[in-house]
PDB file of C-alpha atoms in Angstrom:
ATOM      1  CA  MET A  24     -14.680 171.307 101.314  1.00 45.00           C
ATOM      2  CA  ASN A  25     -16.789 169.491 103.840  1.00 45.00           C
ATOM      3  CA  LYS A  26     -19.531 172.112 104.073  1.00 47.00           C
ATOM      4  CA  ASP A  27     -21.222 171.529 100.749  1.00 49.00           C
ATOM      5  CA  THR A  28     -24.493 170.163 102.041  1.00 44.00           C
ATOM      6  CA  GLY A  29     -27.335 171.616 100.026  1.00 45.00           C
ATOM      7  CA  ILE A  30     -25.066 172.676  97.186  1.00 53.00           C
ATOM      8  CA  GLY A  31     -26.083 170.946  93.977  1.00 57.00           C
ATOM      9  CA  SER A  32     -23.926 169.144  91.438  1.00 62.00           C
ATOM     10  CA  ILE A  33     -24.400 172.004  88.940  1.00 70.00           C
ATOM     11  CA  VAL A  34     -22.702 174.389  91.363  1.00 65.00           C
ATOM     12  CA  HIS A  35     -19.721 172.040  91.771  1.00 61.00           C
ATOM     13  CA  LEU A  36     -19.473 171.666  87.981  1.00 66.00           C
ATOM     14  CA  GLY A  37     -19.758 175.433  87.444  1.00 69.00           C
ATOM     15  CA  ALA A  38     -17.233 176.278  90.150  1.00 65.00           C
ATOM     16  CA  GLY A  39     -14.835 173.715  88.741  1.00 65.00           C
ATOM     17  CA  ALA A  40     -15.239 175.057  85.198  1.00 69.00           C
ATOM     18  CA  LEU A  41     -14.611 178.662  86.308  1.00 71.00           C
ATOM     19  CA  SER A  42     -11.463 177.764  88.225  1.00 69.00           C
ATOM     20  CA  GLY A  43     -10.249 175.485  85.425  1.00 70.00           C
ATOM     21  CA  VAL A  44     -10.688 178.078  82.663  1.00 78.00           C
ATOM     22  CA  THR A  45      -9.050 180.863  84.705  1.00 77.00           C
ATOM     23  CA  SER A  46      -5.977 178.811  85.625  1.00 76.00           C
ATOM     24  CA  CYS A  47      -5.686 177.385  82.107  1.00 80.00           C
ATOM     25  CA  VAL A  48      -5.525 180.770  80.354  1.00 83.00           C
ATOM     26  CA  LEU A  49      -3.187 182.355  82.902  1.00 83.00           C
ATOM     27  CA  LEU A  50      -0.760 179.431  83.165  1.00 83.00           C
ATOM     28  CA  GLN A  51      -0.663 178.026  79.614  1.00 86.00           C
ATOM     29  CA  PRO A  52       2.892 179.363  78.948  1.00 88.00           C
ATOM     30  CA  PHE A  53       4.205 177.181  81.804  1.00 86.00           C
ATOM     31  CA  ASP A  54       2.680 174.080  80.204  1.00 85.00           C
ATOM     32  CA  LEU A  55       3.955 174.911  76.730  1.00 88.00           C
ATOM     33  CA  LEU A  56       7.521 175.546  77.918  1.00 87.00           C
ATOM     34  CA  LYS A  57       7.514 172.369  80.030  1.00 85.00           C
ATOM     35  CA  THR A  58       6.423 170.311  77.014  1.00 84.00           C
ATOM     36  CA  ARG A  59       9.129 171.863  74.824  1.00 84.00           C
ATOM     37  CA  MET A  60      11.780 171.029  77.427  1.00 84.00           C
ATOM     38  CA  GLN A  61      10.567 167.447  77.745  1.00 82.00           C
ATOM     39  CA  GLN A  62       9.823 166.595  74.119  1.00 80.00           C
ATOM     40  CA  SER A  63      13.100 164.916  73.220  1.00 64.00           C
ATOM     41  CA  GLN A  64      16.541 164.159  74.605  1.00 64.00           C
ATOM     42  CA  THR A  65      18.311 166.449  72.138  1.00 54.00           C
ATOM     43  CA  GLN A  66      15.996 169.422  72.587  1.00 50.00           C
ATOM     44  CA  ALA A  67      15.650 168.862  76.311  1.00 48.00           C
ATOM     45  CA  THR A  68      19.408 168.920  76.669  1.00 45.00           C
ATOM     46  CA  SER A  69      19.651 172.095  74.639  1.00 44.00           C
ATOM     47  CA  VAL A  70      17.344 173.884  77.069  1.00 43.00           C
ATOM     48  CA  SER A  71      18.606 172.362  80.288  1.00 46.00           C
ATOM     49  CA  GLY A  72      20.840 173.911  82.898  1.00 47.00           C
ATOM     50  CA  LYS A  73      21.301 177.571  83.822  1.00 43.00           C
ATOM     51  CA  GLY A  74      19.009 179.917  81.939  1.00 56.00           C
ATOM     52  CA  SER A  75      17.142 177.013  80.331  1.00 75.00           C
ATOM     53  CA  VAL A  76      13.702 178.539  80.809  1.00 78.00           C
ATOM     54  CA  ILE A  77      14.832 181.879  79.404  1.00 82.00           C
ATOM     55  CA  ARG A  78      16.322 180.165  76.355  1.00 83.00           C
ATOM     56  CA  ALA A  79      13.123 178.215  75.867  1.00 82.00           C
ATOM     57  CA  VAL A  80      11.082 181.439  76.032  1.00 87.00           C
ATOM     58  CA  ARG A  81      13.380 183.124  73.492  1.00 88.00           C
ATOM     59  CA  THR A  82      13.108 180.157  71.128  1.00 88.00           C
ATOM     60  CA  VAL A  83       9.312 180.185  71.222  1.00 88.00           C
ATOM     61  CA  VAL A  84       9.024 183.968  70.887  1.00 90.00           C
ATOM     62  CA  ALA A  85      11.530 184.053  67.994  1.00 90.00           C
ATOM     63  CA  ALA A  86       9.530 181.419  66.096  1.00 87.00           C
ATOM     64  CA  ASP A  87       5.926 182.387  66.924  1.00 87.00           C
ATOM     65  CA  GLY A  88       5.961 185.745  68.709  1.00 90.00           C
ATOM     66  CA  VAL A  89       4.786 186.395  72.251  1.00 91.00           C
ATOM     67  CA  LEU A  90       1.404 184.822  71.542  1.00 89.00           C
ATOM     68  CA  GLY A  91       3.274 181.634  70.714  1.00 88.00           C
ATOM     69  CA  LEU A  92       3.598 181.105  74.469  1.00 89.00           C
ATOM     70  CA  TRP A  93      -0.174 180.539  74.516  1.00 89.00           C
ATOM     71  CA  ARG A  94      -0.111 178.000  71.677  1.00 87.00           C
ATOM     72  CA  GLY A  95      -2.327 175.095  72.682  1.00 81.00           C
ATOM     73  CA  THR A  96      -4.641 177.228  74.838  1.00 85.00           C
ATOM     74  CA  VAL A  97      -7.756 176.103  72.946  1.00 82.00           C
ATOM     75  CA  PRO A  98      -7.143 172.353  73.385  1.00 82.00           C
ATOM     76  CA  SER A  99      -6.089 173.113  76.973  1.00 81.00           C
ATOM     77  CA  LEU A 100      -9.431 174.819  77.545  1.00 82.00           C
ATOM     78  CA  ILE A 101     -11.276 171.937  75.886  1.00 77.00           C
ATOM     79  CA  ARG A 102      -9.517 169.592  78.284  1.00 78.00           C
ATOM     80  CA  ASN A 103      -9.263 171.644  81.484  1.00 74.00           C
ATOM     81  CA  ALA A 104     -12.724 173.223  81.703  1.00 74.00           C
ATOM     82  CA  PRO A 105     -14.655 169.925  81.621  1.00 78.00           C
ATOM     83  CA  GLY A 106     -11.734 168.118  83.282  1.00 76.00           C
ATOM     84  CA  THR A 107     -11.690 170.390  86.334  1.00 74.00           C
ATOM     85  CA  SER A 108     -15.490 170.358  86.462  1.00 77.00           C
ATOM     86  CA  LEU A 109     -15.593 166.562  86.399  1.00 81.00           C
ATOM     87  CA  TYR A 110     -12.816 166.348  88.988  1.00 81.00           C
ATOM     88  CA  PHE A 111     -14.655 168.538  91.484  1.00 78.00           C
ATOM     89  CA  TYR A 112     -17.951 166.807  90.696  1.00 82.00           C
ATOM     90  CA  PHE A 113     -16.432 163.386  91.434  1.00 85.00           C
ATOM     91  CA  LEU A 114     -14.569 164.876  94.405  1.00 83.00           C
ATOM     92  CA  SER A 115     -17.737 166.201  96.049  1.00 84.00           C
ATOM     93  CA  HIS A 116     -19.598 162.909  95.561  1.00 85.00           C
ATOM     94  CA  THR A 117     -16.773 160.592  96.609  1.00 89.00           C
ATOM     95  CA  ARG A 118     -16.141 162.748  99.687  1.00 86.00           C
ATOM     96  CA  ARG A 119     -19.781 162.388 100.646  1.00 88.00           C
ATOM     97  CA  LEU A 120     -19.714 158.629 100.132  1.00 90.00           C
ATOM     98  CA  CYS A 121     -16.493 158.237 102.122  1.00 91.00           C
ATOM     99  CA  LEU A 122     -17.849 160.411 104.918  1.00 90.00           C
ATOM    100  CA  LEU A 123     -21.004 158.293 105.129  1.00 91.00           C
ATOM    101  CA  ALA A 124     -18.862 155.135 105.193  1.00 91.00           C
ATOM    102  CA  GLU A 125     -16.718 156.535 108.019  1.00 91.00           C
ATOM    103  CA  GLN A 126     -19.808 157.574 109.979  1.00 90.00           C
ATOM    104  CA  ARG A 127     -21.150 154.030 109.738  1.00 91.00           C
ATOM    105  CA  MET A 128     -17.800 152.487 110.697  1.00 90.00           C
ATOM    106  CA  LEU A 129     -17.464 154.785 113.708  1.00 90.00           C
ATOM    107  CA  ASN A 130     -21.194 154.624 114.475  1.00 90.00           C
ATOM    108  CA  ASP A 131     -21.054 158.398 114.795  1.00 89.00           C
ATOM    109  CA  PRO A 132     -23.471 160.453 112.617  1.00 87.00           C
ATOM    110  CA  SER A 133     -21.797 163.683 113.821  1.00 87.00           C
ATOM    111  CA  HIS A 134     -18.401 162.681 112.356  1.00 87.00           C
ATOM    112  CA  SER A 135     -17.639 165.389 109.746  1.00 82.00           C
ATOM    113  CA  LYS A 136     -13.901 165.250 108.964  1.00 84.00           C
ATOM    114  CA  LEU A 137     -12.435 162.695 106.572  1.00 85.00           C
ATOM    115  CA  SER A 138      -9.416 160.696 107.674  1.00 87.00           C
ATOM    116  CA  ALA A 139      -6.050 161.135 105.929  1.00 84.00           C
ATOM    117  CA  THR A 140      -6.500 157.791 104.134  1.00 86.00           C
ATOM    118  CA  SER A 141      -9.944 158.778 102.852  1.00 87.00           C
ATOM    119  CA  ASN A 142      -8.637 162.143 101.630  1.00 85.00           C
ATOM    120  CA  MET A 143      -5.942 160.335  99.636  1.00 86.00           C
ATOM    121  CA  LEU A 144      -8.416 157.842  98.158  1.00 87.00           C
ATOM    122  CA  VAL A 145     -10.925 160.555  97.279  1.00 88.00           C
ATOM    123  CA  GLY A 146      -8.324 162.740  95.552  1.00 85.00           C
ATOM    124  CA  ALA A 147      -6.659 159.861  93.689  1.00 86.00           C
ATOM    125  CA  SER A 148      -9.843 158.200  92.414  1.00 87.00           C
ATOM    126  CA  SER A 149     -11.469 161.478  91.349  1.00 85.00           C
ATOM    127  CA  ARG A 150      -8.408 162.634  89.409  1.00 83.00           C
ATOM    128  CA  ALA A 151      -7.792 159.240  87.792  1.00 84.00           C
ATOM    129  CA  PHE A 152     -11.389 158.916  86.580  1.00 84.00           C
ATOM    130  CA  ALA A 153     -11.613 162.472  85.241  1.00 84.00           C
ATOM    131  CA  GLY A 154      -8.168 162.141  83.640  1.00 83.00           C
ATOM    132  CA  PHE A 155      -9.083 158.944  81.803  1.00 86.00           C
ATOM    133  CA  LEU A 156     -12.281 160.452  80.383  1.00 85.00           C
ATOM    134  CA  LEU A 157     -10.374 163.488  79.102  1.00 84.00           C
ATOM    135  CA  MET A 158      -7.324 161.542  77.872  1.00 89.00           C
ATOM    136  CA  PRO A 159      -7.918 162.292  74.145  1.00 89.00           C
ATOM    137  CA  MET A 160      -7.839 166.016  74.897  1.00 86.00           C
ATOM    138  CA  THR A 161      -4.618 165.554  76.866  1.00 86.00           C
ATOM    139  CA  VAL A 162      -2.938 163.955  73.842  1.00 89.00           C
ATOM    140  CA  LEU A 163      -4.232 166.751  71.591  1.00 88.00           C
ATOM    141  CA  LYS A 164      -2.979 169.393  74.029  1.00 84.00           C
ATOM    142  CA  VAL A 165       0.541 167.914  74.273  1.00 86.00           C
ATOM    143  CA  HIS A 166       0.829 167.630  70.469  1.00 86.00           C
ATOM    144  CA  TYR A 167      -0.230 171.249  70.087  1.00 81.00           C
ATOM    145  CA  GLU A 168       2.299 172.486  72.638  1.00 82.00           C
ATOM    146  CA  SER A 169       5.203 170.586  71.097  1.00 82.00           C
ATOM    147  CA  SER A 170       7.308 171.972  68.245  1.00 80.00           C
ATOM    148  CA  LEU A 171       7.438 168.455  66.750  1.00 82.00           C
ATOM    149  CA  TYR A 172       3.979 168.914  65.233  1.00 81.00           C
ATOM    150  CA  ARG A 173       2.639 171.949  63.397  1.00 80.00           C
ATOM    151  CA  TYR A 174      -1.121 171.841  62.905  1.00 80.00           C
ATOM    152  CA  ALA A 175      -3.228 174.375  61.032  1.00 77.00           C
ATOM    153  CA  GLY A 176      -6.172 173.732  63.344  1.00 80.00           C
ATOM    154  CA  ILE A 177      -7.761 171.351  65.818  1.00 83.00           C
ATOM    155  CA  THR A 178      -9.572 169.384  63.092  1.00 86.00           C
ATOM    156  CA  GLU A 179      -6.289 168.684  61.291  1.00 88.00           C
ATOM    157  CA  ALA A 180      -4.646 167.712  64.571  1.00 87.00           C
ATOM    158  CA  LEU A 181      -7.428 165.249  65.389  1.00 89.00           C
ATOM    159  CA  ARG A 182      -7.156 163.707  61.900  1.00 90.00           C
ATOM    160  CA  GLU A 183      -3.379 163.338  62.167  1.00 89.00           C
ATOM    161  CA  ILE A 184      -3.533 161.752  65.613  1.00 89.00           C
ATOM    162  CA  TRP A 185      -6.203 159.343  64.314  1.00 92.00           C
ATOM    163  CA  ARG A 186      -3.909 158.373  61.435  1.00 90.00           C
ATOM    164  CA  MET A 187      -1.210 157.497  63.968  1.00 86.00           C
ATOM    165  CA  GLY A 188      -3.264 154.637  65.379  1.00 87.00           C
ATOM    166  CA  GLY A 189      -6.987 155.242  65.474  1.00 91.00           C
ATOM    167  CA  VAL A 190      -8.712 155.332  68.860  1.00 90.00           C
ATOM    168  CA  ARG A 191      -5.625 153.893  70.567  1.00 90.00           C
ATOM    169  CA  ALA A 192      -3.575 156.952  69.550  1.00 90.00           C
ATOM    170  CA  PHE A 193      -5.818 159.161  71.696  1.00 90.00           C
ATOM    171  CA  PHE A 194      -5.052 157.069  74.772  1.00 90.00           C
ATOM    172  CA  ILE A 195      -1.269 156.808  74.412  1.00 86.00           C
ATOM    173  CA  GLY A 196       0.299 157.582  77.763  1.00 83.00           C
ATOM    174  CA  ALA A 197      -2.893 156.773  79.688  1.00 84.00           C
ATOM    175  CA  VAL A 198      -1.040 154.473  82.107  1.00 83.00           C
ATOM    176  CA  PRO A 199       1.754 156.893  83.130  1.00 82.00           C
ATOM    177  CA  THR A 200      -0.840 159.685  83.241  1.00 81.00           C
ATOM    178  CA  ALA A 201      -2.935 157.673  85.694  1.00 83.00           C
ATOM    179  CA  ILE A 202       0.182 156.699  87.665  1.00 78.00           C
ATOM    180  CA  ARG A 203       1.110 160.394  87.779  1.00 80.00           C
ATOM    181  CA  ASP A 204      -2.329 161.884  88.430  1.00 81.00           C
ATOM    182  CA  ALA A 205      -3.692 159.449  91.006  1.00 83.00           C
ATOM    183  CA  PRO A 206      -0.735 159.735  93.442  1.00 83.00           C
ATOM    184  CA  TYR A 207      -0.479 163.486  92.738  1.00 84.00           C
ATOM    185  CA  ALA A 208      -4.144 164.110  93.524  1.00 83.00           C
ATOM    186  CA  GLY A 209      -4.089 161.758  96.513  1.00 86.00           C
ATOM    187  CA  LEU A 210      -0.991 163.397  97.997  1.00 87.00           C
ATOM    188  CA  TYR A 211      -2.373 166.818  97.170  1.00 84.00           C
ATOM    189  CA  MET A 212      -5.671 166.249  98.992  1.00 84.00           C
ATOM    190  CA  LEU A 213      -3.900 164.734 101.992  1.00 87.00           C
ATOM    191  CA  LEU A 214      -1.444 167.653 102.270  1.00 89.00           C
ATOM    192  CA  TYR A 215      -4.015 170.308 101.371  1.00 87.00           C
ATOM    193  CA  GLU A 216      -6.437 169.340 104.134  1.00 87.00           C
ATOM    194  CA  ALA A 217      -3.652 168.801 106.688  1.00 90.00           C
ATOM    195  CA  ILE A 218      -2.005 172.174 105.936  1.00 92.00           C
ATOM    196  CA  LYS A 219      -5.343 173.999 106.141  1.00 89.00           C
ATOM    197  CA  HIS A 220      -6.011 172.388 109.526  1.00 89.00           C
ATOM    198  CA  HIS A 221      -2.592 173.428 110.857  1.00 91.00           C
ATOM    199  CA  GLU A 222      -2.960 176.979 109.496  1.00 90.00           C
ATOM    200  CA  ARG A 223      -6.299 177.423 111.241  1.00 89.00           C
ATOM    201  CA  ALA A 224      -4.985 175.911 114.476  1.00 90.00           C
ATOM    202  CA  PHE A 225      -1.917 178.201 114.339  1.00 89.00           C
ATOM    203  CA  ALA A 226      -4.107 181.271 113.770  1.00 88.00           C
ATOM    204  CA  GLU A 227      -6.526 180.333 116.556  1.00 88.00           C
ATOM    205  CA  ALA A 228      -3.699 179.698 119.039  1.00 88.00           C
ATOM    206  CA  ARG A 229      -2.404 183.216 118.396  1.00 86.00           C
ATOM    207  CA  GLU A 230      -5.866 184.748 118.130  1.00 84.00           C
ATOM    208  CA  VAL A 231      -5.221 185.915 114.572  1.00 85.00           C
ATOM    209  CA  ALA A 232      -8.053 186.345 112.088  1.00 83.00           C
ATOM    210  CA  LEU A 233      -6.736 184.560 108.994  1.00 82.00           C
ATOM    211  CA  PRO A 234      -8.852 185.094 105.828  1.00 84.00           C
ATOM    212  CA  GLU A 235     -10.124 181.835 104.335  1.00 81.00           C
ATOM    213  CA  ALA A 236      -8.719 182.781 100.924  1.00 78.00           C
ATOM    214  CA  THR A 237      -5.244 183.050 102.482  1.00 83.00           C
ATOM    215  CA  VAL A 238      -5.636 179.652 104.130  1.00 86.00           C
ATOM    216  CA  THR A 239      -6.601 177.940 100.861  1.00 82.00           C
ATOM    217  CA  MET A 240      -3.950 179.728  98.779  1.00 82.00           C
ATOM    218  CA  VAL A 241      -1.082 178.837 101.116  1.00 86.00           C
ATOM    219  CA  ALA A 242      -2.278 175.254 101.484  1.00 87.00           C
ATOM    220  CA  GLY A 243      -2.737 174.948  97.712  1.00 82.00           C
ATOM    221  CA  VAL A 244       0.763 176.198  96.887  1.00 83.00           C
ATOM    222  CA  MET A 245       2.518 174.020  99.466  1.00 88.00           C
ATOM    223  CA  ALA A 246       0.541 170.880  98.595  1.00 87.00           C
ATOM    224  CA  GLY A 247       0.943 171.456  94.851  1.00 83.00           C
ATOM    225  CA  LEU A 248       4.706 171.979  95.041  1.00 85.00           C
ATOM    226  CA  THR A 249       5.300 168.858  97.136  1.00 87.00           C
ATOM    227  CA  ALA A 250       3.053 166.560  95.102  1.00 86.00           C
ATOM    228  CA  SER A 251       4.537 167.836  91.807  1.00 86.00           C
ATOM    229  CA  TYR A 252       8.102 166.970  92.783  1.00 86.00           C
ATOM    230  CA  MET A 253       7.116 163.470  93.866  1.00 86.00           C
ATOM    231  CA  THR A 254       5.293 162.635  90.607  1.00 87.00           C
ATOM    232  CA  GLN A 255       7.560 164.394  88.073  1.00 88.00           C
ATOM    233  CA  PRO A 256       9.153 161.227  86.542  1.00 90.00           C
ATOM    234  CA  PHE A 257       5.727 159.969  85.438  1.00 88.00           C
ATOM    235  CA  ASP A 258       5.001 163.314  83.779  1.00 87.00           C
ATOM    236  CA  MET A 259       8.196 162.990  81.720  1.00 90.00           C
ATOM    237  CA  VAL A 260       7.349 159.423  80.679  1.00 90.00           C
ATOM    238  CA  LYS A 261       3.805 160.470  79.701  1.00 87.00           C
ATOM    239  CA  THR A 262       5.069 163.331  77.533  1.00 87.00           C
ATOM    240  CA  ARG A 263       7.659 161.214  75.703  1.00 90.00           C
ATOM    241  CA  MET A 264       5.144 158.394  75.039  1.00 90.00           C
ATOM    242  CA  GLN A 265       2.569 160.834  73.644  1.00 86.00           C
ATOM    243  CA  LEU A 266       4.980 162.771  71.422  1.00 87.00           C
ATOM    244  CA  ARG A 267       7.266 159.930  70.275  1.00 87.00           C
ATOM    245  CA  PRO A 268       5.206 156.710  70.479  1.00 88.00           C
ATOM    246  CA  ALA A 269       7.490 154.882  68.043  1.00 88.00           C
ATOM    247  CA  GLU A 270      10.489 155.363  70.376  1.00 91.00           C
ATOM    248  CA  TYR A 271       8.749 155.089  73.740  1.00 91.00           C
ATOM    249  CA  THR A 272       6.448 152.106  73.434  1.00 90.00           C
ATOM    250  CA  SER A 273       5.544 151.237  77.042  1.00 90.00           C
ATOM    251  CA  VAL A 274       5.900 152.618  80.548  1.00 89.00           C
ATOM    252  CA  MET A 275       8.770 150.327  81.570  1.00 93.00           C
ATOM    253  CA  GLN A 276      10.573 150.698  78.236  1.00 94.00           C
ATOM    254  CA  ALA A 277      10.251 154.507  78.462  1.00 92.00           C
ATOM    255  CA  PHE A 278      11.566 154.576  82.021  1.00 93.00           C
ATOM    256  CA  THR A 279      14.520 152.363  81.043  1.00 95.00           C
ATOM    257  CA  LYS A 280      15.322 154.347  77.888  1.00 94.00           C
ATOM    258  CA  ILE A 281      15.234 157.728  79.627  1.00 93.00           C
ATOM    259  CA  PHE A 282      17.343 156.499  82.529  1.00 94.00           C
ATOM    260  CA  ARG A 283      19.908 154.791  80.251  1.00 94.00           C
ATOM    261  CA  GLU A 284      20.303 157.745  77.879  1.00 92.00           C
ATOM    262  CA  GLU A 285      19.812 160.715  80.216  1.00 91.00           C
ATOM    263  CA  SER A 286      20.347 159.333  83.758  1.00 91.00           C
ATOM    264  CA  ILE A 287      18.085 160.352  86.641  1.00 91.00           C
ATOM    265  CA  VAL A 288      18.367 164.001  85.555  1.00 88.00           C
ATOM    266  CA  GLY A 289      16.346 163.176  82.442  1.00 88.00           C
ATOM    267  CA  PHE A 290      13.212 162.574  84.480  1.00 90.00           C
ATOM    268  CA  PHE A 291      13.319 166.106  85.820  1.00 88.00           C
ATOM    269  CA  ARG A 292      13.406 168.097  82.582  1.00 83.00           C
ATOM    270  CA  GLY A 293      11.033 171.038  83.015  1.00 80.00           C
ATOM    271  CA  ILE A 294      10.568 170.350  86.731  1.00 84.00           C
ATOM    272  CA  SER A 295      10.818 174.044  87.690  1.00 82.00           C
ATOM    273  CA  LEU A 296       8.057 174.968  85.226  1.00 81.00           C
ATOM    274  CA  ARG A 297       5.797 172.106  86.277  1.00 82.00           C
ATOM    275  CA  VAL A 298       6.296 172.801  89.969  1.00 80.00           C
ATOM    276  CA  LEU A 299       5.595 176.521  89.519  1.00 79.00           C
ATOM    277  CA  ARG A 300       2.551 175.870  87.371  1.00 80.00           C
ATOM    278  CA  LYS A 301       1.128 173.160  89.619  1.00 76.00           C
ATOM    279  CA  GLY A 302       1.707 175.177  92.758  1.00 74.00           C
ATOM    280  CA  ILE A 303       0.067 178.307  91.359  1.00 79.00           C
ATOM    281  CA  GLN A 304      -2.690 176.358  89.607  1.00 75.00           C
ATOM    282  CA  ALA A 305      -3.587 174.290  92.654  1.00 71.00           C
ATOM    283  CA  SER A 306      -3.752 177.403  94.817  1.00 72.00           C
ATOM    284  CA  LEU A 307      -5.784 179.348  92.260  1.00 75.00           C
ATOM    285  CA  VAL A 308      -8.167 176.512  91.391  1.00 72.00           C
ATOM    286  CA  PHE A 309      -9.021 175.512  94.957  1.00 72.00           C
ATOM    287  CA  THR A 310      -9.236 179.130  96.149  1.00 73.00           C
ATOM    288  CA  LEU A 311     -11.683 180.029  93.346  1.00 73.00           C
ATOM    289  CA  TYR A 312     -13.612 176.787  93.759  1.00 71.00           C
ATOM    290  CA  GLU A 313     -14.081 177.165  97.503  1.00 73.00           C
ATOM    291  CA  TRP A 314     -14.875 180.891  97.101  1.00 75.00           C
ATOM    292  CA  VAL A 315     -17.733 180.024  94.704  1.00 72.00           C
ATOM    293  CA  LEU A 316     -19.039 177.380  97.127  1.00 71.00           C
ATOM    294  CA  ARG A 317     -18.886 179.818 100.043  1.00 75.00           C
ATOM    295  CA  LYS A 318     -20.762 182.482  98.055  1.00 75.00           C
ATOM    296  CA  LYS A 319     -23.392 179.934  97.055  1.00 72.00           C
ATOM    297  CA  SER A 320     -23.753 178.748 100.655  1.00 71.00           C
ATOM    298  CA  GLN A 321     -24.158 182.348 101.859  1.00 71.00           C
ATOM    299  CA  THR A 322     -26.781 183.056  99.181  1.00 70.00           C
ATOM    300  CA  THR A 323     -28.651 179.855 100.007  1.00 64.00           C
ATOM    301  CA  GLY A 324     -28.506 180.705 103.722  1.00 59.00           C
ATOM    302  CA  LYS A 325     -29.885 184.215 103.162  1.00 54.00           C
ATOM    303  CA  LYS A 326     -32.727 182.854 101.038  1.00 51.00           C
ATOM    304  CA  ALA A 327     -33.550 180.297 103.707  1.00 48.00           C
ATOM    305  CA  GLU A 328     -33.579 183.017 106.398  1.00 49.00           C
ATOM    306  CA  ALA A 329     -35.811 185.247 104.278  1.00 46.00           C
ATOM    307  CA  SER A 330     -38.190 182.357 103.627  1.00 44.00           C
ATOM    308  CA  SER A 331     -38.272 181.506 107.331  1.00 39.00           C
ATOM    309  CA  ALA A 332     -38.935 185.153 108.268  1.00 38.00           C
ATOM    310  CA  SER A 333     -41.800 185.471 105.786  1.00 39.00           C
ATOM    311  CA  THR A 334     -43.329 182.253 107.110  1.00 35.00           C
ATOM    312  CA  ILE A 335     -43.186 183.569 110.683  1.00 36.00           C
ATOM    313  CA  LYS A 336     -44.792 186.870 109.646  1.00 40.00           C
ATOM    314  CA  ALA A 337     -47.534 185.010 107.820  1.00 39.00           C
TER     315      ALA A 337
END
């Protein structure tokens, strides 16, 4: 993540888009099932407890067939491809700015590793900004995944959401989304970089050649699982506010209502699905993203060597 000097913004955007599209298509069933389990107290209760995920799968397949598990993939792609691209674009630039700031503070131009605090700030700010820009697509995606709304197409869905409250309807749940995404991304970046460092140190101490893809995948899974658990209540509040805005009117009111009617357990509806999805997605996205950057760096290096060699011969 630190060795992106000479790699342009287009590469970061392209790498982000590739990783976002791949994870979105493969993991859409996790998102759909999580939304179904969270959409209301009654339905959440009916799919909670032992075998809840299996019952949720059977319900979806019985109503819409196996392909029903991928309902909402198109709006997910519309959101996740540019969303992941923007996230990595902001991430690369904010990392560079923070690194420059730390170099000036330490008066050390050779300083090349961000502090834990900077990693948290970089991850949180990048995710929050990208999430806010793509908020309308998030609302569209959640509506599509829910069984509370049945749209014939994206155009109809956009019209119906507009009728619910104009522009404001596309930003319902923006606050809990930001409160969920910023800490999630901040914690994720902090844990991700720390785990990678410890993996490499462990491998070096035992003189083991650990593939970089293995390092990023393990770090991604562990960081994603931990950060998901810690931010789950905000994900529940966001989903309820977006699907039932008349009942869940503000962040505090939604928190109070869920806690009063469903206790603390209510905040963790669909937690297993979210944790699995986030863990796998984080690992897949960062592994693909860093693989693309490494390939680009290798290509750029080979071109530079060839250019240098031809200059020497001339």
